[in-house]
Tab-separated table of C-alpha atoms and ligand atoms in Angstrom:
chain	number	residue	atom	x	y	z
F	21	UNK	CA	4.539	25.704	9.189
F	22	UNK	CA	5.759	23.723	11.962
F	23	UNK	CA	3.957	22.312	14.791
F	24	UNK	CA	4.056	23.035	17.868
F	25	UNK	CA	0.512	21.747	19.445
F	26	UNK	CA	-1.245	18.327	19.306
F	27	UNK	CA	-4.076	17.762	21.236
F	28	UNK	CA	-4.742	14.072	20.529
F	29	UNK	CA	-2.483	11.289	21.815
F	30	UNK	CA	-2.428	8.311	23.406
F	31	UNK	CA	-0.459	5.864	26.156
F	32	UNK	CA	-0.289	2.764	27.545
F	33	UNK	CA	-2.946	4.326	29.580
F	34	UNK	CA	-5.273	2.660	27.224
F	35	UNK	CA	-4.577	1.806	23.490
F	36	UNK	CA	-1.227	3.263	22.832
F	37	UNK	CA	1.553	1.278	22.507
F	38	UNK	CA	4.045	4.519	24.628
F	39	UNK	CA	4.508	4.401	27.747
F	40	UNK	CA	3.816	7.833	29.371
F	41	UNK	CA	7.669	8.507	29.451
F	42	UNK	CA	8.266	7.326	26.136
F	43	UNK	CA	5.610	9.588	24.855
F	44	UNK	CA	6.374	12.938	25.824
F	45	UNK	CA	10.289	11.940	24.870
F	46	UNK	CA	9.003	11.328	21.581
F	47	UNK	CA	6.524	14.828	21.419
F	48	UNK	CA	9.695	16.820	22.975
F	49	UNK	CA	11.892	15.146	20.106
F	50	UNK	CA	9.719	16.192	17.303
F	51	UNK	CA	9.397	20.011	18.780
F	52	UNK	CA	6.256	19.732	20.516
F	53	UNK	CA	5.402	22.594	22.627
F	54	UNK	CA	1.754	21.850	24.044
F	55	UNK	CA	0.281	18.191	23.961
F	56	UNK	CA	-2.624	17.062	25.621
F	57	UNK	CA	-2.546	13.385	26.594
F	58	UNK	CA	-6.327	11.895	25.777
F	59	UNK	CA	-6.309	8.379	26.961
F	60	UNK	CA	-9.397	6.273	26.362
F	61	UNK	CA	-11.970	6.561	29.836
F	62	UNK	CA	-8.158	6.937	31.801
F	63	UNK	CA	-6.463	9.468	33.146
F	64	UNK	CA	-3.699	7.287	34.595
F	65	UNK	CA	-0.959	7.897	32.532
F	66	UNK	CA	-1.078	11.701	33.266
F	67	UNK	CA	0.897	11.370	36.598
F	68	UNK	CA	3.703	9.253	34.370
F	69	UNK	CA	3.405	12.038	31.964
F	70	UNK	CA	4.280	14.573	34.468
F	71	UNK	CA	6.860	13.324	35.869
F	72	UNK	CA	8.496	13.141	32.394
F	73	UNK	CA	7.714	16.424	31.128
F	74	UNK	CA	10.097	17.980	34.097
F	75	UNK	CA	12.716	16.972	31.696
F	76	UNK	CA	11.314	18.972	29.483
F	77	UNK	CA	11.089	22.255	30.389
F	78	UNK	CA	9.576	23.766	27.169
F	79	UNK	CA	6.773	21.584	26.834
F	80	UNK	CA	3.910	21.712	28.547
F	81	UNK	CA	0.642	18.854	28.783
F	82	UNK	CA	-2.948	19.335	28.918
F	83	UNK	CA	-4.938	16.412	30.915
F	84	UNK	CA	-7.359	15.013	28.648
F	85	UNK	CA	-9.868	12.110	27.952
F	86	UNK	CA	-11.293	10.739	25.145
F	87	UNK	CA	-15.133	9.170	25.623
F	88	UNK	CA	-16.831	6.698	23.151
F	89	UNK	CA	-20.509	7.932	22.696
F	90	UNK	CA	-23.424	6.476	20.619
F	91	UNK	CA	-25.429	7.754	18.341
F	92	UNK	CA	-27.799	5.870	15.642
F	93	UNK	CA	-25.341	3.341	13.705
F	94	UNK	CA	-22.394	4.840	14.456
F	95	UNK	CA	-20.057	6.694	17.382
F	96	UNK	CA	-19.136	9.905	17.515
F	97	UNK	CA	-15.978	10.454	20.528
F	98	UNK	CA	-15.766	13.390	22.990
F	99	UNK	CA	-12.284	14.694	23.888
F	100	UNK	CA	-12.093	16.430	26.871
F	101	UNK	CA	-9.969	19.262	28.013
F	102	UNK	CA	-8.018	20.522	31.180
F	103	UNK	CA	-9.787	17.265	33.508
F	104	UNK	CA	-9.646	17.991	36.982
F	105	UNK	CA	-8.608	14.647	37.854
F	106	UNK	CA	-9.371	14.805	41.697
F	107	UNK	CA	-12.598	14.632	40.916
F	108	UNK	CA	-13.829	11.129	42.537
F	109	UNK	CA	-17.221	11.253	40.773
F	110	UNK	CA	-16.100	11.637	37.320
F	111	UNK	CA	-12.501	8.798	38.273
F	112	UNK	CA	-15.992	6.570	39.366
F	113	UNK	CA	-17.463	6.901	36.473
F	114	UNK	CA	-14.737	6.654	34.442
F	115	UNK	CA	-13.908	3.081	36.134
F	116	UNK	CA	-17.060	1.970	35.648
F	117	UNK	CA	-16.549	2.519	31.400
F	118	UNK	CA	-13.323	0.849	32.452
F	119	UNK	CA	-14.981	-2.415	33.432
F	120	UNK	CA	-17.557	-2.079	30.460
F	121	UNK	CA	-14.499	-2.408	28.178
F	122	UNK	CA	-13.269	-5.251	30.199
F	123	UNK	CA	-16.397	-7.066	29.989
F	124	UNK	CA	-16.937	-6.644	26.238
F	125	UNK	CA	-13.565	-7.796	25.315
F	126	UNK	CA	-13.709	-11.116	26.880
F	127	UNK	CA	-16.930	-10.949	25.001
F	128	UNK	CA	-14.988	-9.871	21.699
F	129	UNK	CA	-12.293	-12.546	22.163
F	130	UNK	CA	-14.384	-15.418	22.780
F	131	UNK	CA	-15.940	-15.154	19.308
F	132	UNK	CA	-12.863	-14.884	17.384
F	133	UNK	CA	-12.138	-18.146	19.260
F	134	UNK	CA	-15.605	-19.587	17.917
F	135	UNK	CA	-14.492	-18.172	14.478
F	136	UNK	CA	-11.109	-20.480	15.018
F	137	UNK	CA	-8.942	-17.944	15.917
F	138	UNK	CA	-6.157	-19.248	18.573
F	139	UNK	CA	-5.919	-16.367	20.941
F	140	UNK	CA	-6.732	-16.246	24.862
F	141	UNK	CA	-8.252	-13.771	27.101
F	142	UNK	CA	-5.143	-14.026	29.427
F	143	UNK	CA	-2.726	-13.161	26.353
F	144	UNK	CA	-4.958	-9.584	25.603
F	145	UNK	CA	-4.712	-9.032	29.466
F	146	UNK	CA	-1.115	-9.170	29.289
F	147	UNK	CA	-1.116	-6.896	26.382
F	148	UNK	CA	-3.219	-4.456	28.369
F	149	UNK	CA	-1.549	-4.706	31.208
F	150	UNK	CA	-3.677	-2.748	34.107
F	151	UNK	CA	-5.310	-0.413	30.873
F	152	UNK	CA	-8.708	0.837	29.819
F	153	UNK	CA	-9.128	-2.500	27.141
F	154	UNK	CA	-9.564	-1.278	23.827
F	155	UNK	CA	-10.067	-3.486	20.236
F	156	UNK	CA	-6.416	-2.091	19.678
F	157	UNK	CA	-5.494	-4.776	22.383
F	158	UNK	CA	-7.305	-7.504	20.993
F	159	UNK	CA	-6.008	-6.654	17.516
F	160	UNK	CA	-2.639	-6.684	18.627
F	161	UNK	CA	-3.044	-10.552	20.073
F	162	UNK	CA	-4.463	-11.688	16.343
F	163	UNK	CA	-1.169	-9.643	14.660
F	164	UNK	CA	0.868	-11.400	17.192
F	165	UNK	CA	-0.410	-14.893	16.374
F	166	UNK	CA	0.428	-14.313	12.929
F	167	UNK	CA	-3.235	-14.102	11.445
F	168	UNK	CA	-2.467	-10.463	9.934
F	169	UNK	CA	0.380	-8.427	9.035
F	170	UNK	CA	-1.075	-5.371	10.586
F	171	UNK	CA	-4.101	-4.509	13.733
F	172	UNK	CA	-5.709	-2.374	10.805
F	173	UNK	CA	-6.245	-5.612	9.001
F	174	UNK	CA	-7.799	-6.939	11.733
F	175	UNK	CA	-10.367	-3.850	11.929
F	176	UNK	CA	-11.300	-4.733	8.476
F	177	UNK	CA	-11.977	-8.250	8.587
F	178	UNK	CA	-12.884	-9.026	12.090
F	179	UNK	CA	-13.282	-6.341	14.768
F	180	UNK	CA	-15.172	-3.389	13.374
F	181	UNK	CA	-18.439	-2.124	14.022
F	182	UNK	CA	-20.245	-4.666	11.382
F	183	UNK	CA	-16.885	-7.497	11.429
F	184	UNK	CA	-17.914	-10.874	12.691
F	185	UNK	CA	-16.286	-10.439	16.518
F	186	UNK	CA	-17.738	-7.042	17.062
F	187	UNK	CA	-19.536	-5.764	20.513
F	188	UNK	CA	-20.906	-3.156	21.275
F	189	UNK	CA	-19.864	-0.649	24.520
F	190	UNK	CA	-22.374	0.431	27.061
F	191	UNK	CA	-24.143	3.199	25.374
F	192	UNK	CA	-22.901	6.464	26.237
F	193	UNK	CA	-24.700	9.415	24.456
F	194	UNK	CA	-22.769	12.374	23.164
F	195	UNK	CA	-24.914	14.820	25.129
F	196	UNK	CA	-24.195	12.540	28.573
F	197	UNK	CA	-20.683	13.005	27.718
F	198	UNK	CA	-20.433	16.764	27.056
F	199	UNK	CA	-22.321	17.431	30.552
F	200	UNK	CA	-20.221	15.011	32.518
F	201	UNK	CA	-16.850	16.847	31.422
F	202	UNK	CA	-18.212	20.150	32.377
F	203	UNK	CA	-19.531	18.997	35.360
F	204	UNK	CA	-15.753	18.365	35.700
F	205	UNK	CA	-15.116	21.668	34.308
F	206	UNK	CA	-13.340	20.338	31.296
F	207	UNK	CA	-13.537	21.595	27.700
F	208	UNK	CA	-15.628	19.153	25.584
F	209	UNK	CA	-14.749	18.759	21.602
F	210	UNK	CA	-15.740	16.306	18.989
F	211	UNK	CA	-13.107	14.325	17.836
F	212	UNK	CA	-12.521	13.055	14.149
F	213	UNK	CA	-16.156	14.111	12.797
F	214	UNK	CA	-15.420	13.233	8.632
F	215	UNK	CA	-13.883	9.841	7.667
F	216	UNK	CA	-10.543	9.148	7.954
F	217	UNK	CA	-8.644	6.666	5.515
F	218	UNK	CA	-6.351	4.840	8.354
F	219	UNK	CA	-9.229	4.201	10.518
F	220	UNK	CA	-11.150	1.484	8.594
F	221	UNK	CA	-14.270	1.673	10.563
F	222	UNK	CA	-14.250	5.705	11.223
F	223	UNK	CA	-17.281	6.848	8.816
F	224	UNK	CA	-18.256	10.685	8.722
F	225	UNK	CA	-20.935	12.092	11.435
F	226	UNK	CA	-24.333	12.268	10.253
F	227	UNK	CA	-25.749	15.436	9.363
F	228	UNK	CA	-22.440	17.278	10.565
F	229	UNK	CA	-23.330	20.989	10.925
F	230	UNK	CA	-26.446	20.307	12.680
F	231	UNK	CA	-25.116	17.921	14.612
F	232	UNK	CA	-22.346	19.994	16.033
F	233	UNK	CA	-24.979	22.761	16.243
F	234	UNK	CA	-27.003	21.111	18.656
F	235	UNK	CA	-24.096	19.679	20.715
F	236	UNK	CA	-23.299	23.021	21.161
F	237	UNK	CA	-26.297	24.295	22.690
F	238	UNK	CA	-25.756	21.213	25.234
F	239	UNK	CA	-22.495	22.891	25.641
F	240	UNK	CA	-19.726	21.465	23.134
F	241	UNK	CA	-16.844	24.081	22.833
F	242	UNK	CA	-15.207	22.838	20.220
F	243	UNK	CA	-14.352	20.489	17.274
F	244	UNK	CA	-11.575	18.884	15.585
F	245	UNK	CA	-9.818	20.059	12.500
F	246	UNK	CA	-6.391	19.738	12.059
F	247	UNK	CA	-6.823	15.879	12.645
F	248	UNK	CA	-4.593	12.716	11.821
F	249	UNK	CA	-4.177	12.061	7.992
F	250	UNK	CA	-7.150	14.780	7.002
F	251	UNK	CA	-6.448	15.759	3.738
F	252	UNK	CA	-5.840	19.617	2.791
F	253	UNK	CA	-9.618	19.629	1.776
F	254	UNK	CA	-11.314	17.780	4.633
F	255	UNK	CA	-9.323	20.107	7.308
F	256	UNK	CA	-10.562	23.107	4.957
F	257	UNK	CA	-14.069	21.746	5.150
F	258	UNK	CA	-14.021	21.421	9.246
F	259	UNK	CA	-12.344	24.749	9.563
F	260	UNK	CA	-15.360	26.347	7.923
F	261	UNK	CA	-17.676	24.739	10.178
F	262	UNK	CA	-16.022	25.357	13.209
F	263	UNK	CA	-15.884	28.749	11.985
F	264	UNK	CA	-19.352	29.197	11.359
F	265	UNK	CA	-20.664	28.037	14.621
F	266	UNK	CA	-18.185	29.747	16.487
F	267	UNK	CA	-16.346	26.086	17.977
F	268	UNK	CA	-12.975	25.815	18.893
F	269	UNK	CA	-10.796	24.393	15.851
F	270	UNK	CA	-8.750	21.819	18.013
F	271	UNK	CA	-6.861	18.717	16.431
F	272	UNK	CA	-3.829	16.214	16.750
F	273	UNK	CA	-2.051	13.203	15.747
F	274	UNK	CA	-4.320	10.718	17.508
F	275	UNK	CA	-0.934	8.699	17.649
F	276	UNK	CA	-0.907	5.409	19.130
F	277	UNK	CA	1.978	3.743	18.038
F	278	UNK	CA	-0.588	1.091	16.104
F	279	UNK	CA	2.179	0.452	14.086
F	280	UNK	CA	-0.139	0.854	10.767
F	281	UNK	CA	1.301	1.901	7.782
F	282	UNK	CA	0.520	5.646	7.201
F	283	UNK	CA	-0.366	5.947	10.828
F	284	UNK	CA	0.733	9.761	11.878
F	285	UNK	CA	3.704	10.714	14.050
F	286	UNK	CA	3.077	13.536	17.096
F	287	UNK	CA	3.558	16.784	15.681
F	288	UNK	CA	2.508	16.070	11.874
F	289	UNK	CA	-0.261	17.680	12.509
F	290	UNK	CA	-2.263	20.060	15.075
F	291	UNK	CA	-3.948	23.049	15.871
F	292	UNK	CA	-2.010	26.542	15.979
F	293	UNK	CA	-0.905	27.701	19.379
F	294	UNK	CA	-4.201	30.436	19.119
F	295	UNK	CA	-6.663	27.258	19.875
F	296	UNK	CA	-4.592	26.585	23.084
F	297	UNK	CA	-5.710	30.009	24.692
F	298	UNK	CA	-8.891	29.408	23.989
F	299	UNK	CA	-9.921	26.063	25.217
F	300	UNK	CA	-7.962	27.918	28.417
F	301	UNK	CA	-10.112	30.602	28.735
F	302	UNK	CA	-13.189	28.481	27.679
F	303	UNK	CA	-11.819	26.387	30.715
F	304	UNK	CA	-11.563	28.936	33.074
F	305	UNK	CA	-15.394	30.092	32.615
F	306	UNK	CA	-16.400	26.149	32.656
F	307	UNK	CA	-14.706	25.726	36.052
F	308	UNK	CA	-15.894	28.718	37.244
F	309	UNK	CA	-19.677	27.820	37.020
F	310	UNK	CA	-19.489	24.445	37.804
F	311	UNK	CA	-17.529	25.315	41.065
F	312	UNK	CA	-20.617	27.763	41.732
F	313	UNK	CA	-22.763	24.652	40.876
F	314	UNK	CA	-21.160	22.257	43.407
F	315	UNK	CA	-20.915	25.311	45.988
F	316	UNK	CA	-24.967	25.067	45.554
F	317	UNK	CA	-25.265	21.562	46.198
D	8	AMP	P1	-12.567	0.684	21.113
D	8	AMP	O1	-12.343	1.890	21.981
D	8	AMP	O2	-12.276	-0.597	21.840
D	8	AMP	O3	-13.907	0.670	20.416
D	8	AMP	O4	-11.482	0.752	19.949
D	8	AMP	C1	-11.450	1.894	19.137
D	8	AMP	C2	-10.024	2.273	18.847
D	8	AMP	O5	-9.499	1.387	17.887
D	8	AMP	C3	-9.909	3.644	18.222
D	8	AMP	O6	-9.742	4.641	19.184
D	8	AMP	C4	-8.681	3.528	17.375
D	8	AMP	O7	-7.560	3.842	18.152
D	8	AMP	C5	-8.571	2.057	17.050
D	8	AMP	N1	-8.902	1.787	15.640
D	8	AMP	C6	-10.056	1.998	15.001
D	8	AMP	N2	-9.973	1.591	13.720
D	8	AMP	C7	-8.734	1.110	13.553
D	8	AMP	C8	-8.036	0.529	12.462
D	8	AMP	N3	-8.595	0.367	11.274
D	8	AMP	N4	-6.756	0.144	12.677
D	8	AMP	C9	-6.188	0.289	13.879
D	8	AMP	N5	-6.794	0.841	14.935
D	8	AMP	C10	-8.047	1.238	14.778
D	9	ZN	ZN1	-7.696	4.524	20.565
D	10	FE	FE1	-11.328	8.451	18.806
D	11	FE	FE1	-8.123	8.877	19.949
């Protein structure tokens, strides 16, 4: 079956190598119909994005984020979907993870320099350029300097949760982040919940099922499924669960142009065109009540 939806990509926004433009080119190329564009704490290549898709009549983007949340030992992210991005309290917030990421990579890069490694600061700025930092970045700076081949070798050795030049974010908790996007009115979904084999540090979520049980009475919609290089037995496994519980089975490429081996292309893999109704119509009754709440206020 071909695709036609994924709900997982990201820009230059924050760790993706694509610009804006050159994303949604490359999404309308492949056949694309619906993507959702779910940069790192950044909404700021969605204008871009816009502007690109009039060329593209048949394709159509969600506005999404992507959140990094804690939980004991490991992270579980939050995608979020249909972001009204006018919304100055949620763009503060968001700028304030910004900074956090800012911070912590200085932090990151001066102890690869301890370990000996010859990067600077300024050089992962310039890789950045003006986006939400991410280890991608730093990773990138190492690869560049000829340490590594690839950034996923870089993950391994150096910059994942237990490598040697590892920080840790402000702590964010999953629950935070499910009630700040529908304070926004946006559709919250766990993203990647079993291990994945590109992303070396990606392990599976603890206690799954009840895990996504409970986010769900704090108001998670959904989960994701049809995800990067999930094999036909993992996405089997998730699909059960969503169904069970009665979440959304969302999903995408998670493309960011790493330039890793294996790493998926847009459109090798997503939800079917079914899931895009209903994070829609989930939307619709999320906006509604928190537009009653703020009416309240
Ligand atoms: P950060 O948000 O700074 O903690 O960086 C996390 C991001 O790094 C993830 O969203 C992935 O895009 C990327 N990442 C994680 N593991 C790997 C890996 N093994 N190779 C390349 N990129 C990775
Ligand atoms: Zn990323
Ligand atoms: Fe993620
Ligand atoms: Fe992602």
């Amino acid at each position: 079956m071909t695709v036609e939806v994924d709900l997982h990509l990201h820009t230059q926004a924050s760790d993706g190598t694509l610009s804006p433009t050159q994303l949604v080119n490359l999404c309308a190329e492949r056949g694309l119909k619906v993507i959702a564009i779910s940069d790192h704490d950044s909404t700021e290549g969605l204008d871009e994005a816009y502007a690109a898709v009039q060329e593209h009549p048949g394709v159509e983007i969600i506005p999404a984020i992507e959140l990094s949340t804690d939980v004991p030992g490991s992270e579980i992210h939050i995608l979020g979907y249909f972001i009204d991005t006018s919304d100055s309290s949620f763009q503060q917030t968001l700028k304030r993870f910004r900074e956090g990421r800012y911070e912590r990579g200085r932090l990151m890069v001066e102890k690869l320099v301890e370990l000996g490694y010859s990067i600077t600061w300024e050089r992962v700025q310039e890789i950045a350029d003006d986006a939400a930092i991410g280890r991608p970045h730093i990773a990138s700076a190492i690869v560049e300097a000829g340490y590594f081949k690839y950034s996923k070798g870089v993950f391994d050795s150096l910059i994942g949760r237990n490598g040697p030049a590892y920080v840790e974010r402000a702590k964010l908790t999953p629950e935070d982040a499910v009630a700040m996007l529908r304070k926004n009115g946006a559709v919250p979904v766990m993203a990647h919940p079993t291990y994945s084999a590109v992303k070396s540090d990606r392990g599976d979520v603890q206690s799954l099922e009840e895990t996504l049980a409970h986010l769900q009475a704090h108001g998670l919609e959904g989960v994701e499924v049809f995800y990067g290089d999930y094999t036909r037995e993992q996405v089997a496994y998730l699909k059960d669960i969503a169904d069970n519980l009665g979440l959304i089975p969302c999903g995408g490429s998670d493309y960011h142009g790493s330039g890793n081996p294996g790493e998926p292309e847009p459109g090798s893999v997503g939800p079917p065109m079914q899931t895009v109704a209903l994070l829609r119509e989930s939307h619709l009754g999320i906006r509604g009540a928190a537009t009653a709440g703020r009416a309240l206020v």
